[in-house]
Amino acid sequence: NGGFTEKADNIQRVANRLGWVSTKNPDETINFLTKEAEKMKENVYRYLDSLALLGDNFCHKENPSCIKCPMSKGCKYYISHHSEKRGLFRKK
């Protein structure tokens, strides 16, 4: 099923960019996030779906829409790729 693979890839990419996991293995990422969701008493499927949706809507493989992403403030990828640009516009 191609849909599951794409969804797993999205979850993997988003979790990695957020800095929540460092593994490149989607199965390991999903196992880790499933345990985290259970610890937080979150619905696992909704939790994973929300990450997959972030991948679909914002966190694209190429040219992610970081500025529009609701997770950008806490995202390691966003901070490392966009922090130098913010300095140009900062007024004191």
CSV table of C-alpha atoms in Angstrom, one decimal:
chain,number,residue,atom,x,y,z
A,1,ASN,CA,0.0,0.0,0.0
A,2,GLY,CA,1.7,3.2,-1.2
A,3,GLY,CA,-0.5,5.3,1.0
A,4,PHE,CA,1.0,3.9,4.2
A,5,THR,CA,4.6,4.3,2.9
A,6,GLU,CA,4.0,7.9,2.0
A,7,LYS,CA,2.4,8.5,5.4
A,8,ALA,CA,5.3,6.8,7.2
A,9,ASP,CA,7.7,8.9,5.2
A,10,ASN,CA,5.9,12.1,6.1
A,11,ILE,CA,5.8,11.2,9.8
A,12,GLN,CA,9.5,10.2,9.7
A,13,ARG,CA,10.5,13.5,8.0
A,14,VAL,CA,8.4,15.7,10.3
A,15,ALA,CA,9.6,14.0,13.5
A,16,ASN,CA,13.2,14.2,12.3
A,17,ARG,CA,13.0,17.9,11.4
A,18,LEU,CA,11.2,18.7,14.7
A,19,GLY,CA,14.1,17.1,16.4
A,20,TRP,CA,12.0,14.5,18.2
A,21,VAL,CA,13.9,11.5,16.7
A,22,SER,CA,17.3,11.0,15.1
A,23,THR,CA,16.7,7.6,13.4
A,24,LYS,CA,16.2,7.4,9.7
A,25,ASN,CA,14.0,4.3,10.1
A,26,PRO,CA,10.3,5.1,9.8
A,27,ASP,CA,9.3,1.9,11.7
A,28,GLU,CA,11.5,3.0,14.7
A,29,THR,CA,10.1,6.5,14.5
A,30,ILE,CA,6.5,5.3,14.5
A,31,ASN,CA,7.2,2.9,17.4
A,32,PHE,CA,8.8,5.7,19.4
A,33,LEU,CA,6.0,8.2,18.7
A,34,THR,CA,3.3,5.6,19.5
A,35,LYS,CA,4.9,5.1,22.9
A,36,GLU,CA,5.1,8.9,23.4
A,37,ALA,CA,1.5,9.3,22.5
A,38,GLU,CA,0.4,6.6,24.9
A,39,LYS,CA,2.4,8.2,27.7
A,40,MET,CA,0.6,11.5,27.0
A,41,LYS,CA,-2.7,9.7,26.9
A,42,GLU,CA,-3.1,10.9,23.3
A,43,ASN,CA,-5.0,8.9,20.6
A,44,VAL,CA,-2.1,7.3,18.7
A,45,TYR,CA,-3.8,7.4,15.3
A,46,ARG,CA,-4.8,11.0,15.6
A,47,TYR,CA,-1.3,11.9,16.9
A,48,LEU,CA,0.4,10.2,14.0
A,49,ASP,CA,-2.2,11.5,11.5
A,50,SER,CA,-1.5,15.1,12.6
A,51,LEU,CA,2.2,14.6,12.0
A,52,ALA,CA,1.5,13.1,8.6
A,53,LEU,CA,-0.7,16.1,7.7
A,54,LEU,CA,2.1,18.5,8.7
A,55,GLY,CA,4.2,16.6,6.2
A,56,ASP,CA,1.5,16.9,3.5
A,57,ASN,CA,0.6,20.5,4.1
A,58,PHE,CA,3.9,22.2,5.2
A,59,CYS,CA,6.9,20.0,5.8
A,60,HIS,CA,7.4,19.0,2.1
A,61,LYS,CA,10.5,17.0,1.2
A,62,GLU,CA,11.6,19.8,-1.1
A,63,ASN,CA,11.0,23.5,-0.2
A,64,PRO,CA,9.1,23.0,3.1
A,65,SER,CA,6.6,25.9,4.0
A,66,CYS,CA,8.3,26.5,7.3
A,67,ILE,CA,6.9,30.0,7.8
A,68,LYS,CA,3.3,28.8,7.6
A,69,CYS,CA,3.8,25.7,9.7
A,70,PRO,CA,2.2,25.8,13.2
A,71,MET,CA,5.2,23.8,14.6
A,72,SER,CA,7.9,26.1,13.3
A,73,LYS,CA,8.6,27.8,16.6
A,74,GLY,CA,9.8,24.6,18.2
A,75,CYS,CA,11.3,23.0,15.1
A,76,LYS,CA,15.0,22.3,14.9
A,77,TYR,CA,15.0,22.3,11.1
A,78,TYR,CA,13.2,25.7,11.0
A,79,ILE,CA,15.5,27.3,13.6
A,80,SER,CA,18.6,26.0,12.0
A,81,HIS,CA,17.6,27.1,8.4
A,82,HIS,CA,15.8,30.4,9.1
A,83,SER,CA,17.4,32.0,12.2
A,84,GLU,CA,20.1,33.7,10.3
A,85,LYS,CA,17.5,35.4,8.0
A,86,ARG,CA,15.6,36.9,11.0
A,87,GLY,CA,18.6,38.8,12.1
A,88,LEU,CA,18.4,41.1,9.0
A,89,PHE,CA,15.0,42.4,10.0
A,90,ARG,CA,15.5,42.7,13.8
A,91,LYS,CA,15.3,46.3,15.0
A,92,LYS,CA,16.6,47.4,18.4
